[in-house]
Short mmCIF file of C-alpha atoms in Angstrom, two decimals:
data_model
loop_
_atom_site.label_atom_id
_atom_site.label_comp_id
_atom_site.label_asym_id
_atom_site.label_seq_id
_atom_site.Cartn_x
_atom_site.Cartn_y
_atom_site.Cartn_z
CA MET A 1 2.51 -12.91 -6.13
CA ASN A 2 5.93 -11.39 -6.71
CA TYR A 3 7.07 -10.01 -3.35
CA LEU A 4 10.69 -9.84 -4.19
CA ASN A 5 11.16 -5.98 -4.26
CA ALA A 6 9.85 -6.25 -0.54
CA LYS A 7 12.15 -6.79 2.41
CA SER A 8 10.95 -9.80 3.64
CA ALA A 9 8.05 -12.11 2.60
CA PRO A 10 4.85 -11.01 4.05
CA ALA A 11 3.01 -12.88 6.69
CA ARG A 12 0.80 -15.95 6.00
CA GLU A 13 -2.29 -14.37 8.00
CA ASP A 14 -2.01 -11.85 5.59
CA ARG A 15 -1.20 -13.68 2.14
CA LEU A 16 -3.01 -17.30 2.99
CA LYS A 17 -5.08 -16.23 5.42
CA THR A 18 -3.72 -19.04 7.24
CA ASN A 19 -5.94 -20.53 10.37
CA ILE A 20 -4.16 -21.42 13.49
CA ALA A 21 -7.11 -21.61 16.12
CA TYR A 22 -9.89 -23.97 15.38
CA GLY A 23 -11.94 -26.87 17.18
CA GLY A 24 -14.25 -29.06 15.14
CA THR A 25 -14.88 -32.08 12.89
CA CYS A 26 -13.20 -32.92 9.74
CA ALA A 27 -17.02 -32.39 8.25
CA ASP A 28 -17.00 -28.83 9.24
CA VAL A 29 -13.29 -28.29 7.97
CA LYS A 30 -14.55 -29.58 4.48
CA ASP A 31 -17.87 -27.61 4.46
CA CYS A 32 -15.53 -24.46 5.04
CA LEU A 33 -13.18 -25.38 2.58
CA LYS A 34 -16.11 -25.93 0.07
CA SER A 35 -17.30 -22.40 1.32
CA GLY A 36 -13.99 -21.01 0.66
CA CYS A 37 -13.94 -19.92 4.05
CA PHE A 38 -10.44 -18.67 4.12
CA GLY A 39 -10.99 -14.92 2.96
CA ALA A 40 -10.85 -12.15 5.42
CA GLY A 41 -14.18 -12.73 7.86
CA GLY A 42 -14.00 -16.51 7.09
CA CYS A 43 -14.68 -19.27 9.60
CA LEU A 44 -11.28 -20.52 9.28
CA ASN A 45 -9.43 -17.28 9.46
CA LEU A 46 -9.61 -16.95 13.19
CA ALA A 47 -8.38 -14.52 15.36
CA GLY A 48 -6.50 -16.98 18.12
CA ARG A 49 -6.81 -17.96 21.50
CA ARG A 50 -7.78 -16.19 24.73
CA PHE A 51 -5.18 -18.57 26.77
CA SER A 52 -2.02 -19.90 24.49
CA GLN A 53 0.57 -22.04 26.25
CA THR A 54 3.05 -22.17 23.84
CA HIS A 55 4.03 -21.06 20.22
CA GLY A 56 6.09 -21.82 17.47
CA CYS A 57 8.67 -19.33 15.93
CA GLN A 58 9.60 -18.84 12.15
CA PHE A 59 13.29 -18.13 13.17
CA THR A 60 14.24 -21.45 14.13
CA LEU A 61 11.65 -23.00 11.28
CA SER A 62 14.08 -21.34 9.18
CA LEU A 63 17.06 -22.58 10.59
CA ALA A 64 15.87 -25.96 10.02
CA ILE A 65 15.91 -25.04 6.51
CA LEU A 66 18.95 -23.09 6.35
CA ASN A 67 21.24 -25.66 8.33
CA THR A 68 21.07 -28.08 5.59
CA LEU A 69 22.65 -25.65 2.93
CA ARG A 70 25.85 -26.65 2.11
CA ASN A 71 29.06 -24.93 1.49
CA ALA A 72 27.50 -22.10 3.34
CA VAL A 73 27.94 -20.69 6.98
CA ILE A 74 24.84 -19.33 9.12
CA ILE A 75 25.16 -16.15 10.98
CA MET A 76 22.61 -15.78 13.41
CA HIS A 77 21.82 -12.13 14.22
CA ALA A 78 19.96 -12.49 17.50
CA PRO A 79 20.84 -13.30 21.09
CA ILE A 80 22.54 -16.52 22.31
CA GLY A 81 19.63 -18.33 23.02
CA CYS A 82 18.10 -17.84 19.77
CA GLY A 83 18.52 -20.72 17.39
CA SER A 84 20.35 -22.78 20.07
CA CYS A 85 18.13 -25.58 18.98
CA SER A 86 20.76 -26.06 16.22
CA ILE A 87 22.83 -27.68 18.10
CA GLY A 88 20.49 -30.92 18.09
CA ASN A 89 20.80 -30.92 14.41
CA VAL A 90 24.28 -30.94 13.78
CA GLY A 91 25.16 -34.77 13.53
CA VAL A 92 22.08 -35.09 11.58
CA ASN A 93 22.56 -32.34 8.73
CA LYS A 94 26.32 -33.18 8.66
CA SER A 95 25.43 -36.86 7.72
CA PHE A 96 22.65 -36.02 5.19
CA LYS A 97 24.88 -33.31 3.38
CA GLN A 98 27.77 -36.41 3.07
CA LEU A 99 25.07 -38.62 1.53
CA ARG A 100 25.05 -36.45 -1.23
CA ASP A 101 29.15 -35.18 -0.91
CA PRO A 102 31.61 -37.18 0.91
CA LYS A 103 33.47 -34.46 1.41
CA ALA A 104 31.13 -31.78 2.57
CA GLU A 105 31.19 -30.31 6.15
CA GLY A 106 28.70 -30.15 9.12
CA VAL A 107 26.72 -26.89 10.05
CA ILE A 108 28.87 -24.03 10.65
CA TRP A 109 26.98 -21.37 12.39
CA LEU A 110 27.74 -18.14 14.10
CA ASN A 111 25.91 -16.11 16.53
CA THR A 112 26.41 -11.98 17.18
CA ASN A 113 25.22 -12.82 20.79
CA LEU A 114 23.10 -9.68 21.20
CA ASP A 115 22.85 -8.51 24.67
CA GLU A 116 21.23 -5.76 26.70
CA ALA A 117 24.12 -2.93 25.64
CA ASP A 118 23.49 -3.61 21.92
CA VAL A 119 19.75 -3.26 22.53
CA ILE A 120 20.37 0.28 23.54
CA SER A 121 23.36 1.05 20.83
CA GLY A 122 22.65 -1.35 18.28
CA GLY A 123 24.07 -4.46 16.67
CA GLU A 124 25.13 -3.49 13.38
CA ARG A 125 29.04 -3.85 14.58
CA LYS A 126 28.76 -7.22 15.64
CA LEU A 127 27.04 -7.96 12.38
CA ARG A 128 29.98 -6.63 10.48
CA GLU A 129 32.53 -8.44 12.38
CA ALA A 130 30.74 -11.59 12.32
CA VAL A 131 30.19 -11.94 8.46
CA LEU A 132 34.12 -10.58 8.27
CA TYR A 133 35.05 -13.13 10.12
CA ALA A 134 32.97 -16.05 8.76
CA ASP A 135 34.43 -14.78 4.93
CA ARG A 136 37.83 -14.92 6.24
CA GLU A 137 37.97 -17.82 8.59
CA PHE A 138 35.92 -20.64 6.48
CA ARG A 139 36.13 -18.94 2.98
CA PRO A 140 32.50 -20.24 2.31
CA GLU A 141 30.73 -19.95 -0.90
CA THR A 142 27.78 -18.35 0.77
CA ILE A 143 27.10 -16.38 4.10
CA ILE A 144 23.64 -16.64 5.34
CA VAL A 145 22.49 -14.13 7.93
CA ALA A 146 19.34 -15.13 10.05
CA ASN A 147 17.67 -11.94 11.40
CA GLY A 148 16.26 -12.42 14.43
CA CYS A 149 13.79 -10.30 16.70
CA VAL A 150 15.88 -8.06 18.56
CA PRO A 151 17.89 -6.65 15.59
CA SER A 152 14.60 -5.93 13.54
CA LEU A 153 12.87 -4.23 16.75
CA ILE A 154 15.88 -1.50 17.79
CA GLY A 155 16.04 -0.73 13.94
CA ASP A 156 19.29 -2.47 12.75
CA ASP A 157 19.72 -1.70 9.00
CA ILE A 158 20.49 -5.37 8.06
CA ASP A 159 20.26 -5.10 4.32
CA SER A 160 22.22 -1.84 4.22
CA ILE A 161 25.15 -3.32 5.95
CA LEU A 162 25.16 -6.37 3.94
CA SER A 163 25.14 -4.76 1.00
CA ASP A 164 27.99 -2.72 2.23
CA LEU A 165 29.80 -5.75 3.23
CA GLN A 166 29.22 -7.88 -0.32
CA ASN A 167 32.00 -5.46 -1.72
CA GLN A 168 34.55 -6.52 1.22
CA THR A 169 33.73 -10.51 1.16
CA ALA A 170 34.26 -13.16 -1.64
CA ALA A 171 30.99 -15.06 -0.12
CA ASN A 172 27.79 -14.46 -1.79
CA ILE A 173 25.95 -12.82 1.15
CA VAL A 174 22.26 -13.75 1.64
CA PRO A 175 19.95 -11.93 4.37
CA ILE A 176 16.88 -13.83 5.75
CA HIS A 177 14.27 -11.73 7.44
CA CYS A 178 12.61 -14.43 9.52
CA GLU A 179 11.71 -12.84 13.09
CA GLY A 180 9.58 -14.34 15.13
CA PHE A 181 7.51 -11.60 16.42
CA LYS A 182 6.12 -10.75 13.01
CA THR A 183 3.69 -13.82 12.47
CA LYS A 184 1.86 -16.31 14.37
CA VAL A 185 2.34 -18.89 11.44
CA MET A 186 5.63 -20.79 11.88
CA ALA A 187 5.35 -21.95 8.19
CA THR A 188 6.20 -18.51 7.06
CA ALA A 189 9.69 -19.55 8.13
CA TYR A 190 9.44 -21.23 4.50
CA ASP A 191 8.48 -18.13 2.76
CA ALA A 192 11.32 -16.20 4.34
CA VAL A 193 13.82 -18.53 3.53
CA TYR A 194 12.52 -18.95 -0.34
CA HIS A 195 12.49 -14.96 -0.64
CA GLY A 196 16.03 -15.03 -0.09
CA ILE A 197 16.81 -17.58 -2.18
CA LEU A 198 14.67 -16.03 -5.19
CA LYS A 199 16.53 -13.01 -4.32
CA ARG A 200 20.27 -14.30 -4.17
CA TYR A 201 20.44 -17.31 -5.62
CA VAL A 202 18.11 -18.33 -8.51
CA LYS A 203 19.28 -16.75 -11.95
CA THR A 204 19.35 -17.88 -15.58
CA PRO A 205 22.17 -20.35 -15.97
CA ASP A 206 24.86 -19.86 -18.84
CA ARG A 207 26.81 -23.18 -18.39
CA ARG A 208 24.75 -25.38 -20.38
CA THR A 209 24.59 -22.87 -23.28
CA GLN A 210 28.10 -22.46 -23.49
CA LEU A 211 28.67 -26.19 -23.53
CA ALA A 212 26.04 -26.51 -26.48
CA GLU A 213 27.85 -25.57 -29.58
CA THR A 214 26.38 -27.68 -32.05
CA ASP A 215 22.61 -28.35 -33.18
CA LEU A 216 22.88 -31.75 -31.77
CA ASP A 217 24.27 -30.45 -28.39
CA LYS A 218 21.74 -27.81 -28.19
CA LEU A 219 18.60 -30.75 -28.63
CA THR A 220 20.38 -33.10 -26.42
CA GLU A 221 20.17 -30.71 -24.10
CA GLN A 222 16.51 -29.42 -24.64
CA TYR A 223 16.00 -33.22 -24.49
CA ARG A 224 17.44 -33.45 -21.07
CA ILE A 225 15.69 -30.42 -19.68
CA SER A 226 12.21 -30.95 -21.50
CA ARG A 227 12.32 -34.66 -18.77
CA ASN A 228 13.61 -33.11 -15.56
CA VAL A 229 11.85 -32.41 -12.72
CA ASN A 230 12.65 -30.40 -9.57
CA ILE A 231 11.43 -32.35 -6.49
CA LEU A 232 10.93 -29.70 -4.08
CA ASN A 233 12.09 -31.88 -0.56
CA VAL A 234 11.32 -30.93 2.73
CA GLY A 235 13.06 -31.32 5.98
CA SER A 236 11.20 -33.81 7.33
CA MET A 237 12.33 -35.86 4.29
CA SER A 238 15.23 -38.53 4.47
CA ARG A 239 17.47 -39.38 1.94
CA ALA A 240 15.56 -42.50 1.94
CA ASP A 241 12.93 -40.88 0.84
CA GLU A 242 14.33 -39.00 -1.73
CA LEU A 243 15.75 -42.17 -3.25
CA GLU A 244 12.34 -43.70 -3.36
CA LEU A 245 10.49 -40.42 -5.22
CA GLN A 246 13.52 -41.03 -7.41
CA ARG A 247 13.26 -44.33 -8.15
CA LEU A 248 9.72 -44.18 -8.96
CA LEU A 249 10.48 -40.98 -11.40
CA ASN A 250 13.09 -42.79 -13.16
CA ALA A 251 11.38 -45.59 -13.77
CA ILE A 252 8.82 -43.92 -15.88
CA GLY A 253 11.97 -42.05 -17.67
CA LEU A 254 12.30 -38.86 -15.64
CA ASN A 255 15.28 -37.31 -14.21
CA VAL A 256 15.11 -35.84 -10.63
CA THR A 257 16.95 -32.82 -8.74
CA PHE A 258 16.27 -32.24 -5.35
CA ILE A 259 16.10 -28.65 -3.93
CA PRO A 260 16.26 -26.83 -1.37
CA CYS A 261 17.45 -28.97 1.42
CA TYR A 262 21.07 -30.17 1.54
CA ALA A 263 21.23 -27.95 -1.73
CA GLU A 264 24.54 -26.83 -2.68
CA PRO A 265 24.12 -22.89 -4.36
CA GLU A 266 24.66 -23.95 -7.93
CA ASP A 267 21.69 -26.19 -7.43
CA PHE A 268 19.49 -23.27 -7.32
CA GLU A 269 20.93 -21.67 -10.36
CA TYR A 270 20.66 -24.75 -12.36
CA ALA A 271 16.99 -25.05 -10.97
CA LEU A 272 15.57 -22.86 -13.88
CA GLU A 273 16.64 -26.00 -16.20
CA THR A 274 13.75 -27.83 -15.35
CA SER A 275 10.52 -28.73 -17.42
CA LEU A 276 8.13 -29.07 -13.90
CA ASN A 277 8.59 -27.77 -10.42
CA VAL A 278 6.90 -30.85 -8.11
CA SER A 279 5.74 -29.55 -4.41
CA ILE A 280 6.24 -32.19 -2.05
CA CYS A 281 4.21 -30.61 0.39
CA GLY A 282 2.22 -26.99 -0.30
CA THR A 283 2.83 -26.10 2.95
CA HIS A 284 6.22 -25.41 2.34
CA ASP A 285 6.34 -24.60 -1.47
CA ASP A 286 3.73 -22.19 -3.03
CA TYR A 287 5.70 -19.15 -2.36
CA PHE A 288 8.75 -21.03 -4.41
CA VAL A 289 7.10 -22.70 -6.84
CA GLU A 290 4.33 -19.67 -7.73
CA HIS A 291 7.30 -17.02 -8.53
CA LEU A 292 8.86 -19.35 -11.06
CA LYS A 293 5.95 -19.73 -13.04
CA GLU A 294 5.12 -16.01 -12.97
CA THR A 295 8.70 -14.66 -13.75
CA TYR A 296 9.87 -17.90 -15.82
CA ASN A 297 6.91 -19.52 -16.95
CA ILE A 298 8.21 -23.06 -15.66
CA PRO A 299 4.99 -25.23 -14.65
CA PHE A 300 4.25 -26.55 -11.16
CA ILE A 301 2.39 -29.23 -9.49
CA VAL A 302 1.12 -28.54 -5.73
CA ASP A 303 -1.23 -31.13 -5.00
CA THR A 304 -0.70 -34.10 -2.90
CA ILE A 305 2.12 -35.55 -0.94
CA PRO A 306 3.19 -39.17 -1.46
CA ILE A 307 2.65 -40.83 1.68
CA GLY A 308 -0.01 -43.75 1.24
CA ARG A 309 -0.41 -45.56 -1.56
CA LYS A 310 -3.82 -43.39 -2.98
CA ASN A 311 -1.63 -40.54 -2.60
CA THR A 312 1.34 -41.73 -4.36
CA ASP A 313 -0.54 -43.37 -6.77
CA ARG A 314 -2.32 -39.76 -7.30
CA TRP A 315 1.17 -37.93 -7.38
CA LEU A 316 2.93 -39.76 -9.46
CA LEU A 317 0.07 -39.72 -12.28
CA ARG A 318 -0.47 -35.83 -11.58
CA ILE A 319 3.41 -36.01 -12.82
CA ALA A 320 3.01 -38.33 -15.72
CA SER A 321 0.33 -36.71 -17.57
CA HIS A 322 2.38 -33.52 -17.76
CA PHE A 323 4.76 -35.57 -19.76
CA GLY A 324 2.34 -37.74 -21.52
CA LEU A 325 3.39 -40.99 -19.40
CA GLU A 326 0.22 -42.28 -18.15
CA LYS A 327 0.42 -45.80 -19.49
CA GLU A 328 3.78 -46.07 -18.02
CA ALA A 329 2.88 -44.62 -14.74
CA GLN A 330 -0.27 -47.11 -14.50
CA GLN A 331 1.96 -50.22 -15.23
CA LEU A 332 4.54 -49.24 -12.71
CA ILE A 333 1.38 -48.42 -10.20
CA ALA A 334 -0.07 -51.53 -10.81
CA LEU A 335 3.08 -53.58 -10.09
CA GLU A 336 3.90 -51.43 -6.78
CA ASN A 337 0.43 -52.19 -5.22
CA LYS A 338 0.35 -55.64 -6.19
CA GLN A 339 3.59 -56.24 -4.20
CA LEU A 340 2.57 -53.72 -1.50
CA ASP A 341 -0.43 -55.80 -1.14
CA ALA A 342 1.44 -59.01 -0.01
CA SER A 343 3.39 -57.07 1.64
CA LEU A 344 0.97 -55.73 4.31
CA ALA A 345 -1.13 -58.80 4.48
CA PRO A 346 0.32 -59.56 8.44
CA TYR A 347 0.18 -56.01 9.47
CA ARG A 348 -3.56 -55.48 8.74
CA LYS A 349 -4.13 -58.49 10.93
CA ALA A 350 -2.02 -57.39 14.11
CA LEU A 351 -3.07 -53.74 13.50
CA ARG A 352 -6.67 -53.98 12.32
CA GLY A 353 -9.29 -51.86 14.68
CA LYS A 354 -6.43 -49.85 16.65
CA ARG A 355 -7.50 -46.06 17.27
CA VAL A 356 -4.87 -43.67 16.49
CA PHE A 357 -4.41 -39.82 17.07
CA LEU A 358 -2.30 -37.71 14.78
CA ALA A 359 -0.75 -34.20 15.46
CA GLY A 360 1.51 -32.42 13.21
CA GLY A 361 1.69 -30.30 10.28
CA GLU A 362 -1.67 -30.15 8.58
CA VAL A 363 -0.63 -31.97 5.21
CA ARG A 364 1.54 -34.78 6.29
CA ILE A 365 -1.06 -36.18 9.22
CA ILE A 366 -3.47 -36.27 6.61
CA ALA A 367 -1.97 -38.06 4.40
CA THR A 368 -0.31 -40.36 7.00
CA ALA A 369 -3.81 -41.03 7.65
CA GLU A 370 -4.58 -42.90 4.95
CA ILE A 371 -1.98 -45.66 5.56
CA LEU A 372 -3.70 -46.15 8.58
CA GLN A 373 -6.86 -46.63 7.03
CA ASP A 374 -5.35 -48.90 4.71
CA LEU A 375 -3.84 -50.99 7.42
CA GLY A 376 -7.47 -51.24 9.00
CA LEU A 377 -6.91 -48.65 12.07
CA THR A 378 -9.37 -46.18 12.87
CA VAL A 379 -8.26 -42.19 12.93
CA VAL A 380 -10.10 -41.01 16.18
CA GLY A 381 -8.43 -37.32 16.06
CA PHE A 382 -6.14 -34.79 14.12
CA LYS A 383 -4.05 -31.84 15.43
CA ALA A 384 -2.52 -29.53 12.93
CA HIS A 385 -0.14 -27.11 13.44
CA HIS A 386 -2.11 -24.53 10.88
CA PHE A 387 -4.74 -25.10 7.99
CA ASP A 388 -4.92 -23.37 4.62
CA GLN A 389 -6.38 -24.24 1.37
CA PHE A 390 -3.44 -26.93 0.76
CA ILE A 391 -5.28 -29.20 3.00
CA GLU A 392 -8.30 -29.56 0.33
CA PRO A 393 -7.09 -32.50 -1.85
CA MET A 394 -5.94 -34.35 1.23
CA PHE A 395 -9.13 -35.48 2.33
CA ASP A 396 -9.95 -37.25 -0.65
CA ALA A 397 -7.97 -40.32 0.08
CA LEU A 398 -9.73 -40.78 3.72
CA GLU A 399 -13.00 -42.34 4.21
CA ASN A 400 -15.51 -42.24 7.19
CA ILE A 401 -13.75 -39.08 8.75
CA ASP A 402 -16.31 -36.32 9.08
CA ASP A 403 -16.92 -37.15 12.30
CA VAL A 404 -13.43 -37.30 13.80
CA LEU A 405 -11.95 -34.02 15.74
CA VAL A 406 -9.83 -31.54 14.78
CA ASP A 407 -8.11 -29.28 16.41
CA VAL A 408 -5.95 -26.56 14.88
CA ALA A 409 -2.74 -25.76 16.76
CA THR A 410 1.18 -24.88 16.55
CA ASN A 411 1.91 -26.22 20.04
CA GLN A 412 -0.74 -25.74 23.01
CA PRO A 413 0.13 -29.21 24.39
CA PHE A 414 -3.08 -27.80 27.24
CA GLU A 415 -5.01 -28.78 24.57
CA GLN A 416 -3.45 -32.00 23.27
CA SER A 417 -3.43 -33.68 26.55
CA ASN A 418 -7.02 -32.60 27.20
CA LEU A 419 -8.22 -34.44 23.79
CA LEU A 420 -6.17 -37.47 24.50
CA GLU A 421 -7.26 -37.63 27.81
CA ARG A 422 -10.98 -37.49 26.15
CA ILE A 423 -10.30 -39.82 22.95
CA LYS A 424 -7.75 -42.16 24.74
CA PRO A 425 -6.29 -43.37 21.44
CA ASP A 426 -4.32 -46.89 21.63
CA ILE A 427 -1.76 -45.05 19.38
CA PHE A 428 -0.15 -41.60 19.30
CA ILE A 429 1.36 -40.13 16.16
CA ALA A 430 3.45 -36.87 16.48
CA HIS A 431 6.34 -34.90 15.83
CA THR A 432 9.36 -35.99 17.38
CA GLY A 433 10.37 -33.75 20.53
CA GLY A 434 7.08 -32.51 21.26
CA ASN A 435 5.75 -36.03 23.04
CA ASN A 436 7.01 -35.43 26.57
CA ILE A 437 3.55 -34.72 27.94
CA SER A 438 1.71 -37.56 25.47
CA ALA A 439 4.09 -40.36 27.12
CA LYS A 440 2.88 -39.41 30.19
CA HIS A 441 -0.54 -40.48 29.09
CA GLY A 442 0.78 -43.61 28.87
CA ILE A 443 0.11 -44.24 24.90
CA PRO A 444 2.72 -45.73 22.61
CA ILE A 445 3.94 -43.28 20.46
CA LEU A 446 5.29 -43.36 16.63
CA PRO A 447 7.11 -40.49 15.54
CA LEU A 448 5.33 -38.72 12.25
CA PHE A 449 8.57 -38.35 10.86
CA GLY A 450 12.24 -39.35 11.10
CA PRO A 451 15.54 -38.47 9.51
CA SER A 452 16.65 -42.29 9.15
CA TYR A 453 13.11 -43.57 8.15
CA ASN A 454 11.11 -43.86 4.91
CA TYR A 455 7.47 -42.39 4.86
CA LEU A 456 7.31 -41.78 1.56
CA GLY A 457 6.58 -43.76 -1.77
CA TYR A 458 4.98 -47.36 -1.72
CA SER A 459 8.25 -48.44 0.45
CA GLY A 460 7.44 -45.73 3.03
CA VAL A 461 4.07 -47.36 3.64
CA PHE A 462 5.42 -50.59 4.40
CA GLU A 463 8.03 -48.96 6.59
CA VAL A 464 5.29 -47.18 8.33
CA ALA A 465 3.39 -50.54 8.69
CA ARG A 466 6.39 -52.42 10.20
CA ARG A 467 7.59 -49.50 12.72
CA LEU A 468 3.71 -48.97 13.60
CA ASN A 469 3.65 -52.65 14.60
CA LYS A 470 6.48 -52.86 16.48
CA THR A 471 5.37 -49.28 18.29
CA ALA A 472 1.85 -51.02 18.94
CA ARG A 473 3.28 -54.48 20.58
CA ASN A 474 5.89 -52.48 22.87
CA GLY A 475 4.18 -49.78 25.02
CA GLN A 476 5.07 -50.84 28.07
CA PHE A 477 7.48 -47.94 28.45
CA ASN A 478 4.96 -45.41 28.34
CA LYS A 479 2.50 -46.96 30.38
CA LYS A 480 5.30 -46.99 33.31
CA LEU A 481 5.70 -43.48 32.76
CA ALA A 482 1.89 -42.95 33.37
CA GLN A 483 1.91 -44.97 36.57
CA ASN A 484 4.99 -42.96 37.77
CA LEU A 485 4.91 -39.24 36.84
CA LYS A 486 1.85 -36.81 36.98
CA LEU A 487 0.69 -34.71 34.27
CA PRO A 488 1.10 -30.84 34.77
CA TYR A 489 -2.53 -30.02 34.47
CA ARG A 490 -5.52 -29.75 37.00
CA SER A 491 -8.31 -32.30 37.24
CA ASP A 492 -10.61 -29.64 36.20
CA TRP A 493 -8.95 -28.79 32.93
CA TYR A 494 -10.14 -32.31 31.99
CA ALA A 495 -13.64 -31.61 32.71
CA LYS A 496 -13.77 -28.32 30.18
CA ASP A 497 -14.03 -28.34 26.56
CA PRO A 498 -10.93 -28.80 24.77
CA PHE A 499 -11.45 -25.76 22.50
CA THR A 500 -12.77 -23.19 25.36
CA TYR A 501 -10.01 -20.72 24.76
CA ILE A 502 -10.09 -20.53 20.98
CA LYS A 503 -12.09 -17.37 20.01
CA GLN A 504 -13.94 -16.32 17.00
CA GLN A 505 -12.33 -13.51 14.73
CA ASP A 506 -15.33 -11.06 15.67
CA ALA A 507 -14.97 -11.95 19.69
CA VAL A 508 -14.03 -9.31 21.51
#
């Protein structure tokens, strides 16, 4: 599992045999999972598509995490267009940082602006200038260099340059090798970021041992650490989500620290002062927690994401059982569920029977489907960015979904459009920013996550129900779009099987 001697993290196609092209039913997927078909040649390890309309890029997804880190300057070593998506996150990231530290600055990034001449002569000079400028101008604690496709293709020796510059700068320099062309699985970005964090941030702290001068101090510190839990947050979590999970774990006597998003570099150093690492989503965190278990013997939990009451119950009990706090957790769960039942009654009445299609990250869409079933809605389809073994426990919370269609595709809006035209759901739930074509089908849309909304925990169930009810009652805007705008696909495409272009691994 320890890949830190390598320059970069391996692609998930190789490490996890992740699937990015699949069409079938939930029953098919569950059968494949039971058969262990994620190995080479397995039925879930498919090659791809004969036609691909769009694809995800691990460079931009890496920036989604890196831009949240406090006291850091991000340097994009790439052409100017790479990372331009960061502009849309400036206000959000600044606001989120200041929820942790009122004095925190917004996103500070530079781009080396590689052009045609640099492709011939190399971009190393521009990188050196950018690093020295960042250190001199902003005096950050950390300078993070995200490496794009172009410098990797032309052979810029990023690590040697940054190693040399480390002796000339006050900031800690962290290389992140997240070139988009190296993987078709966008989620490899999480591994790329954690790879850099593990190599440059995580180390055994000494501050606590210096403070612990007496036996009583040592015992107090050991007790604190024994009750501390690292929650590995994700970019799709809001601050309200974090506070809800913190509330639940505090209620059973545990302390909580959130990393990596919106953390400071120092937070990673003291990440080793914990009794348990808890992943919110296996898609994000297995690379990190597996390494800490292997190197520092810190146990971890990678199970389910606490979206929906059943998933939250299970998540809370798994953590409580590690500390012998099952009784306290059961009492809390009973109280939370009683209050939740009373609050959901009017929404169940209003939403019962409506048909919903979900698209997004594999773990999140399956977990969100549990909320829908709890409210009496019918799940009619899934479109996941990819599938791997971390999806298996998510099906446990769902009922009667064997016949529900599953499309595995990172973006690929042509497949999604075909499925929506066929299934005609009443509501579409998907990631923000990729719903323009779906809106033209006239379907009301609820974002799968939002930076200012609560989705996780018991309060998240109520918030999703409240917003879902509002969405279902106010669908006129999208209906008007469908009446006045044309979809970009020809009618003969909608007559074809939506999975026409998916090819098996052994296809020629």
